[in-house]
Short mmCIF file of C-alpha atoms in Angstrom, two decimals:
data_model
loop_
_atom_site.label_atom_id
_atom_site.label_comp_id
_atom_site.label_asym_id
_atom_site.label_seq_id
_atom_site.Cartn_x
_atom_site.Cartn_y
_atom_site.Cartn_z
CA UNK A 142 0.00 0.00 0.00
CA UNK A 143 0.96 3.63 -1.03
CA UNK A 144 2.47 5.54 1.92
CA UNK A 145 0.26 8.82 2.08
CA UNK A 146 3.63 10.68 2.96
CA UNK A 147 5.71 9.28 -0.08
CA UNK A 148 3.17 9.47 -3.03
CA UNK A 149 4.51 11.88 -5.46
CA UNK A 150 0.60 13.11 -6.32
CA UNK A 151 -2.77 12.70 -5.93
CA UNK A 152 -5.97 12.37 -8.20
CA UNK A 153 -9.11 13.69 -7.19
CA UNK A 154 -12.17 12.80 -9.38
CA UNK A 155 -14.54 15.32 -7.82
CA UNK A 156 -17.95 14.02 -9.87
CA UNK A 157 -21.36 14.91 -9.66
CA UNK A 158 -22.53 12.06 -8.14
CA UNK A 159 -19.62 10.77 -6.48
CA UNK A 160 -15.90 11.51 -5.76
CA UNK A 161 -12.98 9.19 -5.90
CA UNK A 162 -9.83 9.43 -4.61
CA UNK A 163 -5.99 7.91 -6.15
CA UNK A 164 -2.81 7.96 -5.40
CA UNK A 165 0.53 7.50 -7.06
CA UNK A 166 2.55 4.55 -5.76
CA UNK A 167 5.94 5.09 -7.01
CA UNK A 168 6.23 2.16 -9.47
CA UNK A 169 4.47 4.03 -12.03
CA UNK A 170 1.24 3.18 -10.48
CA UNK A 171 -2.06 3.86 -8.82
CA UNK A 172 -4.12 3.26 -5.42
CA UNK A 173 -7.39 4.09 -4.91
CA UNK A 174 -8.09 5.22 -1.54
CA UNK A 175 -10.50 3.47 0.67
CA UNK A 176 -12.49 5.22 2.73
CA UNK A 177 -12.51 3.36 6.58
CA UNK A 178 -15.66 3.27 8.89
CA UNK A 179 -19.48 1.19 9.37
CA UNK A 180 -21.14 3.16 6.52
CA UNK A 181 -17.57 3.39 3.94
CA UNK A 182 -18.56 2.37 0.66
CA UNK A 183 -14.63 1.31 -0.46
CA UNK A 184 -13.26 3.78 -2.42
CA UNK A 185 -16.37 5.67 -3.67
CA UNK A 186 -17.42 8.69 -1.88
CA UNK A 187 -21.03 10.23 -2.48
CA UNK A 188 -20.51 13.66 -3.33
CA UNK A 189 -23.34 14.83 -1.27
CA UNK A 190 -23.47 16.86 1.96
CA UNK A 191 -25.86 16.93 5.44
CA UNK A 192 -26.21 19.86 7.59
CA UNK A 193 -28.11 19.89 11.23
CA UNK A 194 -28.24 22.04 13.89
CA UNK A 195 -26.05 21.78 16.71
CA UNK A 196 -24.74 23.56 19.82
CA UNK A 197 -21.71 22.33 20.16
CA UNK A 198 -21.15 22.93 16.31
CA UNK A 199 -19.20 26.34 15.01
CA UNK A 200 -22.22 28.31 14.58
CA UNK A 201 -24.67 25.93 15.82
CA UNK A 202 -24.66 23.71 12.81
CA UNK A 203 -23.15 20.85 12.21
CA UNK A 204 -22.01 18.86 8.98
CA UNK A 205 -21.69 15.49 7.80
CA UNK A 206 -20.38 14.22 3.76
CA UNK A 207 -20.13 10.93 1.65
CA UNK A 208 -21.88 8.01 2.84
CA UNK A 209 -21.85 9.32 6.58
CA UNK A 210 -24.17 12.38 4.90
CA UNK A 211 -26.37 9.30 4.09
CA UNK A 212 -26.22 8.19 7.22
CA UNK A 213 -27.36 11.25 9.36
CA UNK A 214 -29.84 12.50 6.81
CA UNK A 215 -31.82 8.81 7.28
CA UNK A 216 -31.06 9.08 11.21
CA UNK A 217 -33.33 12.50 11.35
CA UNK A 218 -34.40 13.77 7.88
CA UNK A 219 -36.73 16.38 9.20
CA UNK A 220 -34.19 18.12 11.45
CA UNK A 221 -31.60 18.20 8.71
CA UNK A 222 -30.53 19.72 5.00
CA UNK A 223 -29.74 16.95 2.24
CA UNK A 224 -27.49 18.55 -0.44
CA UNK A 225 -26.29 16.49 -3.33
CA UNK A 226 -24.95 17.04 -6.56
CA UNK A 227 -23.54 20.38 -5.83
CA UNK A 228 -20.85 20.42 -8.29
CA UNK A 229 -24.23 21.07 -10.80
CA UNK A 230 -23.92 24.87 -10.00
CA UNK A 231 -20.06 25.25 -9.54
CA UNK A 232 -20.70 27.17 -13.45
CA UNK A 233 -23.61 28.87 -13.05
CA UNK A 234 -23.89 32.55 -11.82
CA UNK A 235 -27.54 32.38 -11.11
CA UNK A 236 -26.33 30.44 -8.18
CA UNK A 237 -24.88 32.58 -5.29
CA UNK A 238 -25.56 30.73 -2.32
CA UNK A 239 -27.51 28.31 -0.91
CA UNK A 240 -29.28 29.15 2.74
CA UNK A 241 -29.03 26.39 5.26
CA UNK A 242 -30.64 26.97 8.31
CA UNK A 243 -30.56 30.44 7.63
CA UNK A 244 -26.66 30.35 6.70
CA UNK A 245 -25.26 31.26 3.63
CA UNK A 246 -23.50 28.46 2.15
CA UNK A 247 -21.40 29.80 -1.38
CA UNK A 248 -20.13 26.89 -3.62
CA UNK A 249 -16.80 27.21 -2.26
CA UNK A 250 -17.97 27.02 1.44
CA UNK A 251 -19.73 23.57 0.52
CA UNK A 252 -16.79 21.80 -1.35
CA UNK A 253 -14.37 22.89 1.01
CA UNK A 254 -16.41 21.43 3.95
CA UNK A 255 -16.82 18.50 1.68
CA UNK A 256 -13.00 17.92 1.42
CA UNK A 257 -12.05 18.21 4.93
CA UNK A 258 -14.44 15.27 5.92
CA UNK A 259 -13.44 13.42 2.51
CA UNK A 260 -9.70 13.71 4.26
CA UNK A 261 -11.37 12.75 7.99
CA UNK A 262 -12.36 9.62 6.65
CA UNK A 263 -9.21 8.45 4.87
CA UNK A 264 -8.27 6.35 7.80
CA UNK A 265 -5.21 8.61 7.65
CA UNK A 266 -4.20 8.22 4.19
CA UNK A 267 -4.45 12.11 3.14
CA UNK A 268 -3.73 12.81 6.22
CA UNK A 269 -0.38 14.55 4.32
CA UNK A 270 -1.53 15.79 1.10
CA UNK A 271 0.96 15.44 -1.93
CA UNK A 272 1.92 19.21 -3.03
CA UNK A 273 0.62 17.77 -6.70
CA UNK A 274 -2.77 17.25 -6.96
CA UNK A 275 -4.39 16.52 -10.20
CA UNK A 276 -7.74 17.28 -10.53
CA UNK A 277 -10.38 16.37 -13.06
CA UNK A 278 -12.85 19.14 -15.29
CA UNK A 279 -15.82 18.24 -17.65
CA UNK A 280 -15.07 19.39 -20.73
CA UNK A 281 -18.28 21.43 -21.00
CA UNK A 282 -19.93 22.31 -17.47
CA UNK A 283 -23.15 21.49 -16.95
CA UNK A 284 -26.52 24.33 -16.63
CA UNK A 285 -27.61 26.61 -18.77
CA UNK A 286 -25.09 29.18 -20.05
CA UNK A 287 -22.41 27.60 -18.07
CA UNK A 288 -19.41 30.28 -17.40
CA UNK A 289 -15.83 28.40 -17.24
CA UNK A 290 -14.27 31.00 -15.92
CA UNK A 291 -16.48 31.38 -12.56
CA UNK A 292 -16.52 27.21 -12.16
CA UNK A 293 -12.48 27.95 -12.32
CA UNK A 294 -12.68 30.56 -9.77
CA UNK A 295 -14.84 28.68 -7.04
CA UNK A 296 -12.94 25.38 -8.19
CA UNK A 297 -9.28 27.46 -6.85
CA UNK A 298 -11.01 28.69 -3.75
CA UNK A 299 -12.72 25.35 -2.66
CA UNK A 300 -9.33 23.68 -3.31
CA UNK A 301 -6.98 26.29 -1.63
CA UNK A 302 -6.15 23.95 1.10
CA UNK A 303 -6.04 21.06 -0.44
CA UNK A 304 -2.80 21.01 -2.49
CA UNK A 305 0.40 23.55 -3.20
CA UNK A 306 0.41 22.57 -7.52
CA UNK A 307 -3.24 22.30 -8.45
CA UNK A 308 -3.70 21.02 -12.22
CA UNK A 309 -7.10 20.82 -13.85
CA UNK A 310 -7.57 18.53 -16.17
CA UNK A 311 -9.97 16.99 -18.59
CA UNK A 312 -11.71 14.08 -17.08
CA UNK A 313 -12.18 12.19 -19.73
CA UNK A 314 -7.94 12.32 -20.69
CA UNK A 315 -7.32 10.82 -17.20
CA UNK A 316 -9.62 7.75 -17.91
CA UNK A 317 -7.39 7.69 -21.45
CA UNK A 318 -4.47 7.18 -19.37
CA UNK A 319 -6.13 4.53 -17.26
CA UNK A 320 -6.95 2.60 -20.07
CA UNK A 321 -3.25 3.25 -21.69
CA UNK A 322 -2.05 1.34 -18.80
CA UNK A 323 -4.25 -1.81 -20.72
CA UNK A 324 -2.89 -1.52 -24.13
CA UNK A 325 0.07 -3.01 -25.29
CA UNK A 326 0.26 -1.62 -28.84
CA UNK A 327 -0.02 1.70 -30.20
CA UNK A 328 -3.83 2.66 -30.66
CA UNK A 329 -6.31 5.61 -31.46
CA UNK A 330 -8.33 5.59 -28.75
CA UNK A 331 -11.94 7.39 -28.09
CA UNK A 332 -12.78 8.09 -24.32
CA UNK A 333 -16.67 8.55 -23.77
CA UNK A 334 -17.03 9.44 -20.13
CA UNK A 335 -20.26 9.52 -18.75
CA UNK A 336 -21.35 11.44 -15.38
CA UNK A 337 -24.06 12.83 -13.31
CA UNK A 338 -23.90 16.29 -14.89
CA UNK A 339 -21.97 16.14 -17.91
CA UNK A 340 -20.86 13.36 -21.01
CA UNK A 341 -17.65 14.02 -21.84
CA UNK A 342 -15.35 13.08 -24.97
CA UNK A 343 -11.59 12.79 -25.80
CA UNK A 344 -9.45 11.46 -28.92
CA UNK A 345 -6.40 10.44 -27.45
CA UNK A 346 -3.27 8.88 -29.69
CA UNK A 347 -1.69 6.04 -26.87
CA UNK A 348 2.02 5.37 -28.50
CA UNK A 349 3.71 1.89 -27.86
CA UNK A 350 4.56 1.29 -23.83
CA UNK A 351 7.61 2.56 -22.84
CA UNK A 352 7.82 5.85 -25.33
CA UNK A 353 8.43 8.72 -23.53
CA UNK A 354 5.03 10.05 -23.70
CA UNK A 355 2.73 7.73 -23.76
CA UNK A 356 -0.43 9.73 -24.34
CA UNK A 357 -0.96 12.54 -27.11
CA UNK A 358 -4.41 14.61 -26.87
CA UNK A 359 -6.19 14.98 -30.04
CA UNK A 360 -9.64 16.67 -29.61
CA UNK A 361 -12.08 16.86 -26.82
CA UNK A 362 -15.70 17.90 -26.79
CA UNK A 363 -18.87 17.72 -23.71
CA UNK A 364 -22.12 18.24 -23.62
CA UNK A 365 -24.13 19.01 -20.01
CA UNK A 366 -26.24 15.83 -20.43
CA UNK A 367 -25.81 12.36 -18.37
CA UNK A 368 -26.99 10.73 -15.59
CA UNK A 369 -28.92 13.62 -14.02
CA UNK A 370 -30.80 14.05 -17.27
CA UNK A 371 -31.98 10.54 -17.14
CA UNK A 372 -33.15 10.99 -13.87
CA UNK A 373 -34.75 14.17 -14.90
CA UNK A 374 -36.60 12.03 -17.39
CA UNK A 375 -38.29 9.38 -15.24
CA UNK A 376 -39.27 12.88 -12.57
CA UNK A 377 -40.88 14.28 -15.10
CA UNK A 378 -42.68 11.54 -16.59
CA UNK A 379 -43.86 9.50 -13.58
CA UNK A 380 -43.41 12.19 -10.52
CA UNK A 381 -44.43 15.57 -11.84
CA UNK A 382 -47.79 15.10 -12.91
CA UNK A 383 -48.89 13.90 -9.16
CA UNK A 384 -47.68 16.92 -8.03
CA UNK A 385 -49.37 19.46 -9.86
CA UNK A 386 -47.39 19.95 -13.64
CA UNK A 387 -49.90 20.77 -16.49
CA UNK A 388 -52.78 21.72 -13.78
CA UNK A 389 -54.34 25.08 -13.77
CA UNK A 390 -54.56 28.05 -11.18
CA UNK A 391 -57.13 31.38 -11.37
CA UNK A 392 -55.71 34.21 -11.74
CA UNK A 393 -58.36 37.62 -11.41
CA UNK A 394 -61.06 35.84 -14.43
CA UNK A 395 -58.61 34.11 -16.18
CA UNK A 396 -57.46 30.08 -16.07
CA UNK A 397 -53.36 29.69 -16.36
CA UNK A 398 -51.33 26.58 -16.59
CA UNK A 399 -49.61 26.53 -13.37
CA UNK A 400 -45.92 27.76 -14.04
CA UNK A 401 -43.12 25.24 -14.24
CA UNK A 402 -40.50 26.72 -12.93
CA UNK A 403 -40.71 25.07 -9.89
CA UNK A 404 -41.47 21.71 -11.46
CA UNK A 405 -38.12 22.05 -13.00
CA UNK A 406 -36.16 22.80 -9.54
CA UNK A 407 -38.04 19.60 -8.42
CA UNK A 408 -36.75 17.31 -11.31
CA UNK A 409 -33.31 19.02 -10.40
CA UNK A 410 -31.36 16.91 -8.11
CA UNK A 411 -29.34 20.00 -6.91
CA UNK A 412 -31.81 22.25 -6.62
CA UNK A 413 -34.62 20.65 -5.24
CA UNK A 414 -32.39 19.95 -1.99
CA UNK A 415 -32.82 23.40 -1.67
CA UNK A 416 -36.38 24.28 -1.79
CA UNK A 417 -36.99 23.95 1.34
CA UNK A 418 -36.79 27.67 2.28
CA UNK A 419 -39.47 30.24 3.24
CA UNK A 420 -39.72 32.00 0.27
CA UNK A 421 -40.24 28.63 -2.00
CA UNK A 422 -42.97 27.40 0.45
CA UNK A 423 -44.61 30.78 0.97
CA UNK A 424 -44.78 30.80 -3.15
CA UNK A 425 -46.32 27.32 -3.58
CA UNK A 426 -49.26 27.67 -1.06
CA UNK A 427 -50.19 30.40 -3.14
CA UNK A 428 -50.03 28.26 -6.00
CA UNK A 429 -52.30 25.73 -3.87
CA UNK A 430 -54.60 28.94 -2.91
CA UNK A 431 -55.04 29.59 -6.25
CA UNK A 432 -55.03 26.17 -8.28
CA UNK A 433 -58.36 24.36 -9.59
CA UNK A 434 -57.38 21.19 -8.13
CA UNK A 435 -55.32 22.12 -4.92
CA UNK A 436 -54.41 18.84 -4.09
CA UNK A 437 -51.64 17.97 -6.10
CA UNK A 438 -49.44 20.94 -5.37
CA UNK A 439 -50.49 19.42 -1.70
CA UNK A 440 -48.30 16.75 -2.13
CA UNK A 441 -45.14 18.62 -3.75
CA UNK A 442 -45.07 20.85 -0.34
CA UNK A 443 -45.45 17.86 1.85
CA UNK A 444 -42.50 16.30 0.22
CA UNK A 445 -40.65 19.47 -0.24
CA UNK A 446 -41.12 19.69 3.83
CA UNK A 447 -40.29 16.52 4.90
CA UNK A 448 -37.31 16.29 2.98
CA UNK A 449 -38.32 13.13 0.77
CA UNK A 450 -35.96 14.08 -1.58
CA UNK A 451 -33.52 11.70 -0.96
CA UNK A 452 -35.71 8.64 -0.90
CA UNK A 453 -37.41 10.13 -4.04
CA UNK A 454 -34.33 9.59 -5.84
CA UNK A 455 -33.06 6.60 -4.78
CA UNK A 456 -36.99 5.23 -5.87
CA UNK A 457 -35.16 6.28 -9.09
CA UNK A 458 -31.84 5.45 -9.55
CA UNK A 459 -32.80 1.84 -8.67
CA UNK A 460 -34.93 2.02 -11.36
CA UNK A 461 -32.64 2.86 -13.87
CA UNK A 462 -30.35 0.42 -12.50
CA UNK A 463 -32.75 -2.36 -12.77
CA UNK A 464 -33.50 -1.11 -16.37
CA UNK A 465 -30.33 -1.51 -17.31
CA UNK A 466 -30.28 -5.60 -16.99
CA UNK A 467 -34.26 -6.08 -17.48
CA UNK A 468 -36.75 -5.58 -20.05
CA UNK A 469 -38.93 -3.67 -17.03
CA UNK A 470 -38.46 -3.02 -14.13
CA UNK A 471 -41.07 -1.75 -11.03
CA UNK A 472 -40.64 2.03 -9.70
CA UNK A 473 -41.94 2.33 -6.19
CA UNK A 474 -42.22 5.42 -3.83
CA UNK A 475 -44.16 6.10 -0.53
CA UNK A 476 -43.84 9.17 1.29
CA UNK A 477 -46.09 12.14 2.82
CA UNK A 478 -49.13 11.14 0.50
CA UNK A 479 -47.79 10.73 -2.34
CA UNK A 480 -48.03 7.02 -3.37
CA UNK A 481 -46.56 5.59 -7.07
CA UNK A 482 -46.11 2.34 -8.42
CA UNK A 483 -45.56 2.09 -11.96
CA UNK A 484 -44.12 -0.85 -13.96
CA UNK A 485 -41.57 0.94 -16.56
CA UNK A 486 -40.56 -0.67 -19.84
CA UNK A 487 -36.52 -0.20 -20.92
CA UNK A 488 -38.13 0.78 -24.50
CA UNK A 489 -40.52 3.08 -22.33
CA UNK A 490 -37.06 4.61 -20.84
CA UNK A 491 -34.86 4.72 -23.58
CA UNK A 492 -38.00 6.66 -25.52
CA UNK A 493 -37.92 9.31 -23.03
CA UNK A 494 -34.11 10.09 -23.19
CA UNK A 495 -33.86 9.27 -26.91
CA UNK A 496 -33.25 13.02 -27.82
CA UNK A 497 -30.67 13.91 -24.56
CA UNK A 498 -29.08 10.42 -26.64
CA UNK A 499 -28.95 12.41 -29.97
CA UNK A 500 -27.35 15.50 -28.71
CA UNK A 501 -24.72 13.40 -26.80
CA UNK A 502 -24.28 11.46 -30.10
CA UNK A 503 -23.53 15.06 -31.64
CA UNK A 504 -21.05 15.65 -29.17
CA UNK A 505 -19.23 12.87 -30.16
CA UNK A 506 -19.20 13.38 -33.79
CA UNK A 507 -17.76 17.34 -32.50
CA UNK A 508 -14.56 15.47 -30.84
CA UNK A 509 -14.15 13.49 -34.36
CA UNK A 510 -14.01 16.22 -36.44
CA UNK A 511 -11.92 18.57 -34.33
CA UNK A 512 -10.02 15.80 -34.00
CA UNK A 513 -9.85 14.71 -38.26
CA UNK A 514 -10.16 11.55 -36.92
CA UNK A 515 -13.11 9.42 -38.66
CA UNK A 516 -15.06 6.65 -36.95
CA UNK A 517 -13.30 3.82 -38.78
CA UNK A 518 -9.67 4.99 -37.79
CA UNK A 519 -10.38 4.82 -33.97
CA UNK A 520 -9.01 1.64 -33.03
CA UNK A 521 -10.44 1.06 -29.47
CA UNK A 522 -13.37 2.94 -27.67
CA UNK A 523 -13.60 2.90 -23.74
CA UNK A 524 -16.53 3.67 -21.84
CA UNK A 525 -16.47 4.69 -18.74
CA UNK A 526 -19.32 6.41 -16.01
CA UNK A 527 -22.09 5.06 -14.27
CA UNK A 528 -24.43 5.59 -17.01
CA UNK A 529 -22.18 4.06 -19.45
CA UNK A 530 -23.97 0.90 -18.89
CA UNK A 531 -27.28 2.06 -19.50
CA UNK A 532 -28.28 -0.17 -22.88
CA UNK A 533 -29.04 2.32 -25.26
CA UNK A 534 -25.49 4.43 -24.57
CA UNK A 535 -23.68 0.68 -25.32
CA UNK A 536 -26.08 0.34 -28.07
CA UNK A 537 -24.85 3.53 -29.70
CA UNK A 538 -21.29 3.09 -29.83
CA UNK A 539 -22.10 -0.58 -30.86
CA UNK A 540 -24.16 0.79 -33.82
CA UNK A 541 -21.46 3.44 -34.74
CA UNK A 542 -17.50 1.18 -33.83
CA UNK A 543 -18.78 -2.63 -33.58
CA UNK A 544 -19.03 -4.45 -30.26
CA UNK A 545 -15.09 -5.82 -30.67
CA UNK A 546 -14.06 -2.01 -30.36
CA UNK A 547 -15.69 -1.06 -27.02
CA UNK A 548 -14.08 -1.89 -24.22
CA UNK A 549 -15.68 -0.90 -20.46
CA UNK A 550 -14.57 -0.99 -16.54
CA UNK A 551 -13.42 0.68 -13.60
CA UNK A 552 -16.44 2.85 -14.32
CA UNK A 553 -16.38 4.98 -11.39
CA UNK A 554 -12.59 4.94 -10.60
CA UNK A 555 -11.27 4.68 -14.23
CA UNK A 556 -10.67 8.39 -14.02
CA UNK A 557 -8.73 8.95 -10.46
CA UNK A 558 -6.31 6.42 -11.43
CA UNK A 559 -5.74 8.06 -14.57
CA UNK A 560 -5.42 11.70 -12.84
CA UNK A 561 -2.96 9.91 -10.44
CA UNK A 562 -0.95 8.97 -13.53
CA UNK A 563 -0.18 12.26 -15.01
CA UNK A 564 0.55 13.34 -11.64
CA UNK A 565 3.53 10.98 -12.00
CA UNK A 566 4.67 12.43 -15.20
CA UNK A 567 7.84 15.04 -14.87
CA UNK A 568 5.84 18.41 -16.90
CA UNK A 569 1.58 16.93 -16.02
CA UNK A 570 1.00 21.08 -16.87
CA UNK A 571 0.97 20.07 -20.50
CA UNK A 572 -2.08 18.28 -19.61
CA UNK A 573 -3.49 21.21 -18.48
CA UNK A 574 -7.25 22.59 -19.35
#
C-alpha cells in the first residue's frame, strides 16, 4: 500500500454524483483510496453533503459528507438539509448561495467542507496531502449558459487547502491514461465518459509502452447531459404530474397553466435539496390557494417539507439500475401522500431520453471532427461512467464502432487512477485545461 507521505501526487475525481480518490505509488502506479468506517462504501465517496443544527457545532450547525451524509440525513431527515450534486452549480452565476438553516452556504464554502471530511475519513491516508494534486474538469460544465471562468474561480477557492500545484484537467484524458495502462500496442483511442452532470469526450493517440510520452491529446468535446438528465426524465414523466405539472390556477377571471418553474427545480437533483426555504414554500401555497385542483401541489409541499428528496431519488436510480439488466423493471415510492407504483418498460425509458441520446451522439461526432479523426480509424473505444452501462449508450457506440471495439470498466474509478498517472509524469501542466 501507497504511503500517504511518499506518493509523489494525488488524483481527485470530484464528480457529480460521487468523488474518488488515487494515489501514485511510485512504481508508475495507482491506489485508490478506501475510505474506513461502518457506513464506507470502499473507495467511492457520495458527493453529497448533510447539515443539522447543533450547539456544540461552530455556529450551531453541524455537517456530515459521503456516505456518513447518508447516514445522518436517514437518522433524522426532518431536522436536517440533504445537499447532493452540488458540483451542478459550480458554473452557473444564477447560483450565489444556498441558505441552510438560515446560513449562507457559497459553492466554495460547501466543497471545502466536503473535502475536509473526505480527508477525515481516509483512515489517515491524506492525512499529508501530496503538493501535486491533479484534478479532473468536464469538458463542457453542466446548466444553462455555463461560465468556465467562474466554475475555475470557485474550483481554486474550494481547493486552496487542499494542495500547493493544483492542475485541472480533462476528465475524460485521465480515464485515457487509465486505459493506456491496458494496451500493449499503439492505438487511437476514443474516451466517452459519462457522469451525473456532464458526457464528456476525448481522442487520445496512446504510442507503444515505454515511449516517452505515452499519451498525445487529439480533440475533446462535452455536452451538459448524463446521468442527471436521465433521472430528470423518469421525474418528469412519472413524478411531476402527481404533483401538480400541467394543472391550472385562477388568476383575477382568467385560467393559467400553473408555471413550471418550480417543477423544473423539483426534477433538479441540486436544486430541489434546496427548496426547502421560506420564500419557495410561501410561493407554492399560493399556488395551492389559487389552483383548480389544490391537491396535487399538496403533495409537492409535503414532500418538499419533509425532505423526501432523498428517498425520491433513490426510488429512481434503482430504477434505472434495474432497467439496465431487465426488459422492465417496477418504480416504487411512498412518502407524505404521495403514493406511485408504476411498472416501466426499458423501451418506455430509452423513448424518453432518446433526444438527450442524440445531442450526446452530436457531441461525439464534434470530438471526431476537431479531431480529423473518422469513426473507422479509432481503433479502441472505452466507456467509462455510471451511465455508461445504460443499454441504449452501449447500443450507440455498438451501432457506430462494432461491439469488438468497445471496451468498459473501472467505471467509477477509471478516471482517479488516470489523474494519479499524469501526476507521475515530470511536466503533467501540459495536460493542463
Amino acid at each position: 500500500m501507497t504511503s500517504h507521505a511518499t506518493a509523489r501526487a494525488l488524483g481527485l475525481d470530484f464528480g457529480t454524483t460521487n468523488t474518488v480518490v488515487a494515489l501514485t505509488d511510485g512504481q508508475g502506479g495507482s491506489e485508490l483510496v478506501e475510505f474506513a468506517g461502518d457506513d464506507a462504501t470502499g473507495a467511492v465517496f457520495r458527493s453529497a453533503l448533510c447539515f443539522w443544527e447543533e450547539e456544540r457545532a461552530w455556529q450551531g450547525i453541524a455537517h456530515e459528507a459521503g456516505p456518513w451524509a447518508i447516514a445522518e440525513y436517514l437518522q433524522s431527515p426532518l431536522d436536517s438539509r440533504f445537499v447532493q450534486s452540488f458540483k451542478s452549480v459550480a458554473a452557473s452565476a444564477s447560483f450565489e448561495r444556498a441558505l441552510i438553516f438560515n446560513k449562507p452556504y457559497r459553492f466554495e464554502d460547501m466543497g471545502r467542507l466536503f473535502l475536509q471530511r473526505l480527508v477525515a475519513h481516509a483512515g489517515g491516508r491524506l492525512d499529508t496531502l501530496p503538493q501535486r494534486v491533479i484534478v479532473g474538469r468536464p469538458v463542457e460544465y453542466a446548466g444553462a449558459r455555463p461560465d468556465a471562468a467562474l466554475a475555475r474561480q470557485r474550483y481554486d477557492a474550494m481547493l486552496e487547502a487542499f494542495g500547493t500545484e493544483i492542475i485541472y484537467v480533462h476528465e475524460p484524458l485521465g480515464a485515457a491514461h487509465s486505459y493506456a495502462a491496458r494496451l500493449t500496442e499503439p492505438a487511437t483511442i476514443l474516451v466517452a465518459d459519462f457522469g451525473g452532470g456532464t458526457t464528456d469526450f476525448s481522442i487520445v493517440r496512446v504510442a507503444a509502452p515505454g515511449a516517452p510520452r505515452r499519451c498525445v491529446p487529439l480533440a475533446s468535446s462535452g455536452i451538459g447531459i448524463a446521468g442527471d438528465r436521465f433521472d430528470y426524465r423518469i421525474i418528469d414523466r412519472l413524478v411531476l404530474p402527481l404533483l401538480g405539472k400541467g394543472g391550472l390556477y385562477r388568476s383575477f377571471d382568467k385560467l393559467l397553466e400553473i408555471p413550471g418553474g418550480h417543477f423544473r427545480d423539483f426534477a433538479d437533483w441540486s436544486r430541489l435539496a434546496l427548496m426547502r426555504n421560506r420564500r419557495t414554500l410561501s410561493e407554492l401555497a399560493r399556488l395551492q390557494r389559487d389552483a383548480v385542483d389544490p391537491e396535487p401541489i399538496g403533495r409537492m409541499i409535503a414532500l418538499i417539507e419533509h425532505e423526501q428528496g432523498f428517498p425520491l431519488y433513490d426510488a429512481v436510480g434503482r430504477l434505472k439500475r434495474a432497467l439496465s439488466s431487465e426488459s422492465q423493471a417496477a418504480f416504487r415510492f411512498s412518502g407524505d401522500g404521495v403514493e406511485i407504483e408504476a411498472t416501466v418498460r426499458r423501451a418506455d425509458f430509452e423513448a424518453w431520453i432518446a433526444d438527450d441520446l442524440r445531442r450526446i451522439e452530436a457531441a461525439m461526432d464534434a470530438a471526431l471532427a476537431r479531431a480529423g479523426v473518422a469513426p473507422e480509424a479509432i481503433d479502441r473505444v472505452f466507456l467509462t461512467g455510471g451511465s455508461s452501462l445504460i443499454p441504449a449508450i452501449g447500443a450507440l457506440f455498438e451501432r457506430r464502432f462494432g461491439v469488438e471495439r468497445i471496451a468498459t470498466g473501472g467505471e467509477l474509478t477509471s478516471i482517479a487512477h488516470g489523474l494519479a498517472l499524469i501526476g507521475e509524469e515530470d511536466d503533467p501542466g501540459e495536460w493542463a485545461a
